[in-house]
Tab-separated table of C-alpha atoms in Angstrom:
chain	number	residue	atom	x	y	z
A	21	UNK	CA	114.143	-39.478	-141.875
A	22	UNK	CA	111.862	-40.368	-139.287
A	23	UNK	CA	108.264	-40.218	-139.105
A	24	UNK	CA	106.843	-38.079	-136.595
A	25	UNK	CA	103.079	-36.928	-137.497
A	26	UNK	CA	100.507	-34.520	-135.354
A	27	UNK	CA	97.032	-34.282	-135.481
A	28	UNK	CA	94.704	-32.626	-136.080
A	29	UNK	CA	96.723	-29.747	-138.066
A	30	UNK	CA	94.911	-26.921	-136.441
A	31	UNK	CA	91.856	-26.683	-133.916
A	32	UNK	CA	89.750	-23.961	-132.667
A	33	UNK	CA	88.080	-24.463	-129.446
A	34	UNK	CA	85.966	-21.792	-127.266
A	35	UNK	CA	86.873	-19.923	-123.815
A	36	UNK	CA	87.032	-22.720	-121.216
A	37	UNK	CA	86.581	-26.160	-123.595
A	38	UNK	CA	88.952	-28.983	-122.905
A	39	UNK	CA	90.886	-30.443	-125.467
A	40	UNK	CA	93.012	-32.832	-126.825
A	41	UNK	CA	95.745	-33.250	-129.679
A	42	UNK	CA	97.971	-36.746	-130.687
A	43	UNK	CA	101.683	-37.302	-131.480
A	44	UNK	CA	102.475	-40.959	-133.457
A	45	UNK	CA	105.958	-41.858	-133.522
A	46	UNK	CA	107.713	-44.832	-135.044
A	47	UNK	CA	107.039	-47.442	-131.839
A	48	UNK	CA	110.212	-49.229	-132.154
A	49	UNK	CA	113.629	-47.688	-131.123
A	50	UNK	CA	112.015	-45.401	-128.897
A	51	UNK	CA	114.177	-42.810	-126.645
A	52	UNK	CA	112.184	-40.221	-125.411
A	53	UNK	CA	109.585	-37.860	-126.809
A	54	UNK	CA	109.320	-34.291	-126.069
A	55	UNK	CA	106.825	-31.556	-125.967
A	56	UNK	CA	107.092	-27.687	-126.908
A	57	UNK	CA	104.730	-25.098	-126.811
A	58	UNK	CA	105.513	-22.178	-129.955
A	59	UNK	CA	103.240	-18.696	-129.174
A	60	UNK	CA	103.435	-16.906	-132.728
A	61	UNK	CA	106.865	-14.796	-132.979
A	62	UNK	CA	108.665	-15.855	-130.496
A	63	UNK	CA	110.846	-19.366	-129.840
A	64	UNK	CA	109.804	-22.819	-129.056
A	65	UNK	CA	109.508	-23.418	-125.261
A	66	UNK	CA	109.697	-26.930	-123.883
A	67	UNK	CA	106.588	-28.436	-121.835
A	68	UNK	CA	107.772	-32.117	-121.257
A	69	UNK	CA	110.252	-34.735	-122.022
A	70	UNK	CA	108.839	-38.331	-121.779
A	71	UNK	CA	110.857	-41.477	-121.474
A	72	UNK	CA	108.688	-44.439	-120.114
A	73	UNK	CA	105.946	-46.182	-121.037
A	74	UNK	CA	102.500	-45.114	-119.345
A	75	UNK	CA	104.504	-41.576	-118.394
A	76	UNK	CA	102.128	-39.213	-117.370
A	77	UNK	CA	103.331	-35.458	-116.670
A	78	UNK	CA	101.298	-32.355	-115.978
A	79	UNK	CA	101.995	-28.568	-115.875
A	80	UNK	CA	99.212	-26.845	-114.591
A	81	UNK	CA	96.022	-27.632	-116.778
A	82	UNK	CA	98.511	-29.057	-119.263
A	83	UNK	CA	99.056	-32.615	-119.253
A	84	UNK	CA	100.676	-35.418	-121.391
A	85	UNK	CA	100.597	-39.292	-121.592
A	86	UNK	CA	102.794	-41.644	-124.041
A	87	UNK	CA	102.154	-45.198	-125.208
A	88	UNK	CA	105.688	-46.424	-126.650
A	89	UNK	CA	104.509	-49.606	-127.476
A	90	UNK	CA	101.915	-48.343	-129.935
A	91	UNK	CA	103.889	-44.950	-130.896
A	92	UNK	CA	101.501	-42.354	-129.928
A	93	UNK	CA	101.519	-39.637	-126.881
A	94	UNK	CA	98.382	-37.258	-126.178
A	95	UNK	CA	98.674	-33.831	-124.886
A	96	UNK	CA	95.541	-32.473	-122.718
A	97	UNK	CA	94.616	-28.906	-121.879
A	98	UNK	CA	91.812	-28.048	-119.213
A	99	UNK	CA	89.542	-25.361	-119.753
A	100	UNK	CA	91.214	-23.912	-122.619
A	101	UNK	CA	92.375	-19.882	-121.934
A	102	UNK	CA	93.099	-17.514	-124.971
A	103	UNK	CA	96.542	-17.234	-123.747
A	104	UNK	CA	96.947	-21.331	-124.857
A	105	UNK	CA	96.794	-19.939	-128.169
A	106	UNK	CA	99.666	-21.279	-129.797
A	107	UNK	CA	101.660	-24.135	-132.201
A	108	UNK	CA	102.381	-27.364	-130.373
A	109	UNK	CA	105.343	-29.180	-131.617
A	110	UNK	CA	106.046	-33.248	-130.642
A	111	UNK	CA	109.736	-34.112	-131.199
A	112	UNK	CA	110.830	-37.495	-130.923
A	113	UNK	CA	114.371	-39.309	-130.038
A	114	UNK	CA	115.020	-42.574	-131.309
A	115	UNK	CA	117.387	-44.866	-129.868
A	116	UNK	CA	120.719	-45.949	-131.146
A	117	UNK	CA	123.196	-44.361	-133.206
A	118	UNK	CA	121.345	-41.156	-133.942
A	119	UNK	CA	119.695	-40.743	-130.358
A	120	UNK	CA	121.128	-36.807	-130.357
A	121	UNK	CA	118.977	-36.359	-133.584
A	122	UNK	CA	115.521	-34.430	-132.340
A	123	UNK	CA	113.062	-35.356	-135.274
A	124	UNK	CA	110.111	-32.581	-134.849
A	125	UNK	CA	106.555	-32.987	-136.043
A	126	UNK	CA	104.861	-30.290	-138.064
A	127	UNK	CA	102.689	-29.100	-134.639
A	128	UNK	CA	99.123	-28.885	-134.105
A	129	UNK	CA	98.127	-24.724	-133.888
A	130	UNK	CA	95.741	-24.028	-131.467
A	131	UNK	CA	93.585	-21.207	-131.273
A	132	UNK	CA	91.317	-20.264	-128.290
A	133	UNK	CA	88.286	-18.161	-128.834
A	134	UNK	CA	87.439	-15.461	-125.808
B	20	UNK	CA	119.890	-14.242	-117.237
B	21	UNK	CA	120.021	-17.748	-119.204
B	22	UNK	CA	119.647	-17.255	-122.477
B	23	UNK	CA	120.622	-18.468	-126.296
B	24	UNK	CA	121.286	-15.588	-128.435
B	25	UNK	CA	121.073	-15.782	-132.475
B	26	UNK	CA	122.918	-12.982	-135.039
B	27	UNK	CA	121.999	-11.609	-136.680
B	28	UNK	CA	117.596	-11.574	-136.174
B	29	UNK	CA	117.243	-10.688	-139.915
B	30	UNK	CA	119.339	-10.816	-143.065
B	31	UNK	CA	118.446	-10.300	-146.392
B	32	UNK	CA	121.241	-11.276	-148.490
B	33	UNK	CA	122.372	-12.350	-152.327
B	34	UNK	CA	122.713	-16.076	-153.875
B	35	UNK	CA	126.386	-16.854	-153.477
B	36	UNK	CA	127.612	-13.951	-150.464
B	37	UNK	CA	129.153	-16.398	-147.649
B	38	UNK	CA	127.371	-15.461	-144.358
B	39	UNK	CA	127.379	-16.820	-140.730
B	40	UNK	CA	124.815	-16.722	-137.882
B	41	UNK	CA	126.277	-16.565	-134.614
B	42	UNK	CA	124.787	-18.865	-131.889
B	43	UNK	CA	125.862	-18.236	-128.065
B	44	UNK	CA	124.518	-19.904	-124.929
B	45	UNK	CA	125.643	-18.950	-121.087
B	46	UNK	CA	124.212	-21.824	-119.615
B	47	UNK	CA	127.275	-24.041	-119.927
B	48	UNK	CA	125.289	-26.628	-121.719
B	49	UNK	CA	127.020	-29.136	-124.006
B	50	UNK	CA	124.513	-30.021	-126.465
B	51	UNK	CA	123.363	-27.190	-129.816
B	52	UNK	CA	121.440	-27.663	-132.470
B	53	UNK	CA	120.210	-25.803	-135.782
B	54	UNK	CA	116.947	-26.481	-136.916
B	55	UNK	CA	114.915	-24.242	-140.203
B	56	UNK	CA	111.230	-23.634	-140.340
B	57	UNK	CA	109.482	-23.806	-143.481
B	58	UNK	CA	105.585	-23.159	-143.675
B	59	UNK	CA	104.197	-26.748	-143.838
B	60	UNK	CA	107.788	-28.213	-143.084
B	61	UNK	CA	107.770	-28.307	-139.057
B	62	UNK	CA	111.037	-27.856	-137.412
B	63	UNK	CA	113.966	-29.717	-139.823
B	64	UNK	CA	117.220	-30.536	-137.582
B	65	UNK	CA	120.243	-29.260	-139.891
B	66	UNK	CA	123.783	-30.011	-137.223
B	67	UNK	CA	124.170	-30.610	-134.019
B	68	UNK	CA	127.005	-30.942	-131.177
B	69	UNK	CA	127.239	-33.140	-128.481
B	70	UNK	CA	130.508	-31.246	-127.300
B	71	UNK	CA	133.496	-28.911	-128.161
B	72	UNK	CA	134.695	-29.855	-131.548
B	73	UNK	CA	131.621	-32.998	-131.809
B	74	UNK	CA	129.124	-32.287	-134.415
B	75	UNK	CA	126.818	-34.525	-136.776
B	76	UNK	CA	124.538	-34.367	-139.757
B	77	UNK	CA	120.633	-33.772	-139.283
B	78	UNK	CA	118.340	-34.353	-141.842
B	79	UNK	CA	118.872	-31.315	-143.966
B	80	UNK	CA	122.521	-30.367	-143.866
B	81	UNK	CA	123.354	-29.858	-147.725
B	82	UNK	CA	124.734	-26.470	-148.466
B	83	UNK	CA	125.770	-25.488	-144.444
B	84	UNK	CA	128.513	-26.085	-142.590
B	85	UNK	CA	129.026	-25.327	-138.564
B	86	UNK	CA	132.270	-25.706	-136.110
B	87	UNK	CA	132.244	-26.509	-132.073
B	88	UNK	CA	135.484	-24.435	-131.385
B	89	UNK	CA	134.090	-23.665	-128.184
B	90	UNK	CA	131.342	-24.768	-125.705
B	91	UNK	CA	129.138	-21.402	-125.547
B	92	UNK	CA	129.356	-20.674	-129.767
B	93	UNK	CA	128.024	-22.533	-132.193
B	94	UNK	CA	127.992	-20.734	-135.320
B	95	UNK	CA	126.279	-21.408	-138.800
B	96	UNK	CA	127.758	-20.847	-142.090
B	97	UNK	CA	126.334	-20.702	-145.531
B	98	UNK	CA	129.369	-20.617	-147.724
B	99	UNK	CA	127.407	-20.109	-150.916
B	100	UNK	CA	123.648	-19.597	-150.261
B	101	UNK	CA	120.576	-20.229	-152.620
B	102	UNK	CA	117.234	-18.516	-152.475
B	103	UNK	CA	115.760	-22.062	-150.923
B	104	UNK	CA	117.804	-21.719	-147.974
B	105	UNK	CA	115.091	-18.860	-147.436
B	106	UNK	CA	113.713	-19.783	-143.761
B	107	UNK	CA	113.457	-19.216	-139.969
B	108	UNK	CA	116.760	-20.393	-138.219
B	109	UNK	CA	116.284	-21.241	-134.943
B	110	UNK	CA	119.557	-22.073	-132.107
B	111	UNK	CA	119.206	-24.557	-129.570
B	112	UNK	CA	121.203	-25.771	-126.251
B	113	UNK	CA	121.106	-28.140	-123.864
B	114	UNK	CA	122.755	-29.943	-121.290
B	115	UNK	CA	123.939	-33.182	-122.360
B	116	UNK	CA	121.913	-36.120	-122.034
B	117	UNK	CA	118.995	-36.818	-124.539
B	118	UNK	CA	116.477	-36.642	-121.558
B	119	UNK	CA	117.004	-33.023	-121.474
B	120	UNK	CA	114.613	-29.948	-122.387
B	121	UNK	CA	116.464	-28.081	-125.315
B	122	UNK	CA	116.324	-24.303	-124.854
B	123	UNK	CA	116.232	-21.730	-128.523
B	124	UNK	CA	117.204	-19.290	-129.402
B	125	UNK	CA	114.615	-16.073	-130.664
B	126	UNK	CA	115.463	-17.002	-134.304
B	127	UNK	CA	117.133	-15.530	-137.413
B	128	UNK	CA	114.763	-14.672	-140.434
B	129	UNK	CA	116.929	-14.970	-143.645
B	130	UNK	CA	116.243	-14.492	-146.875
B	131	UNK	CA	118.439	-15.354	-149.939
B	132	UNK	CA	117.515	-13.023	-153.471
């Protein structure tokens, strides 16, 4: 089983503070590495899928960057809102034989303060 | 409207009474996937399909079984369950290619007495 860890765990951050949370991922056989966004009772919803090397993808004042060689990817959000409350989840595809196998980590849970 | 639907949401059921959960997507994708949720476990991949009647091993798929009889189902079975297959079942599609976003299902809460 892969090793896919997040940090931190959990964060609280006020109304309108930036923030930041990391992904590491085994830096060899590397695929692609993907990015979901869990609100409390209701499904995981995907945010990115990254493939190369210095990627860098944005959705509104969420962004994401990946470093393959060293096996981590960051995931930015602007100005925090209360509605980015929620768990973020890493997932990460290796390459070879088991490249269809989705490895997740165990999310960082984010909680904005109005 | 595209969607993956899970059956049932909630079951509560007894060690050893052979169950399914029903998985359907209508977005003509080729890939599913099962994953459980465990507090403190993350997401755990149990089976997946790449295709109609192509399906491999997670990392957790002692005491389940599934079948890829046809592109839009993808159905779970627990032939004999145990209490610690107590979890959050979650469905998930997508088109094929490992670039692609994976879209789940709302879940299925089960738990096993």
């Amino acid at each position: 089983i892969l090793n896919v860890e997040q940090s931190p765990q959990s964060l609280h951050v006020q109304e309108g503070d930036s923030t930041n949370f990391t992904c590491s991922f085994p830096s060899s056989n590397f695929y692609a590495l993907h990015w979901y966004r869990w609100e409390t009772a209701k499904s995981p919803e995907a945010l990115f899928v990254m493939t190369l090397n210095g990627d860098e993808k944005k959705k509104g004042r969420i962004s994401a960057t990946l470093n393959t060689k060293e096996g981590y990817s960051y995931l930015y959000i602007k100005g925090s809102q209360p509605e980015d409350s929620a768990t973020y989840l890493c997932a990460f595809r290796a390459s070879g034989a088991g490249s269809y196998q989705l490895t997740f980590g165990k999310g960082t849970k984010l909680s904005v303060i109005p | 409207e595209a969607q993956v639907t899970q059956n049932p949401r909630y079951l509560i059921t007894v060690t050893g009474k052979k169950l399914t959960v029903t998985c359907s997507q209508n977005m003509n994708h080729e890939y599913m996937s099962w994953y459980r949720q465990d507090p403190g476990l993350g997401l755990r991949q149990i089976y997946y399909s790449m295709n109609v009647e192509v399906t491999d091993k997670g990392d957790v798929p002692e005491g389940y079984k599934v079948s890829r009889k046809e592109k839009r189902n993808f159905p779970l079975i627990l032939e004999s369950p145990s209490p610690n297959q107590t979890s959050l079942y979650f469905c998930a599609s997508s088109l094929a290619g490992i670039y692609n976003e994976q879209f789940f299902g709302p879940g299925t809460r089960l738990t096993v007495l």
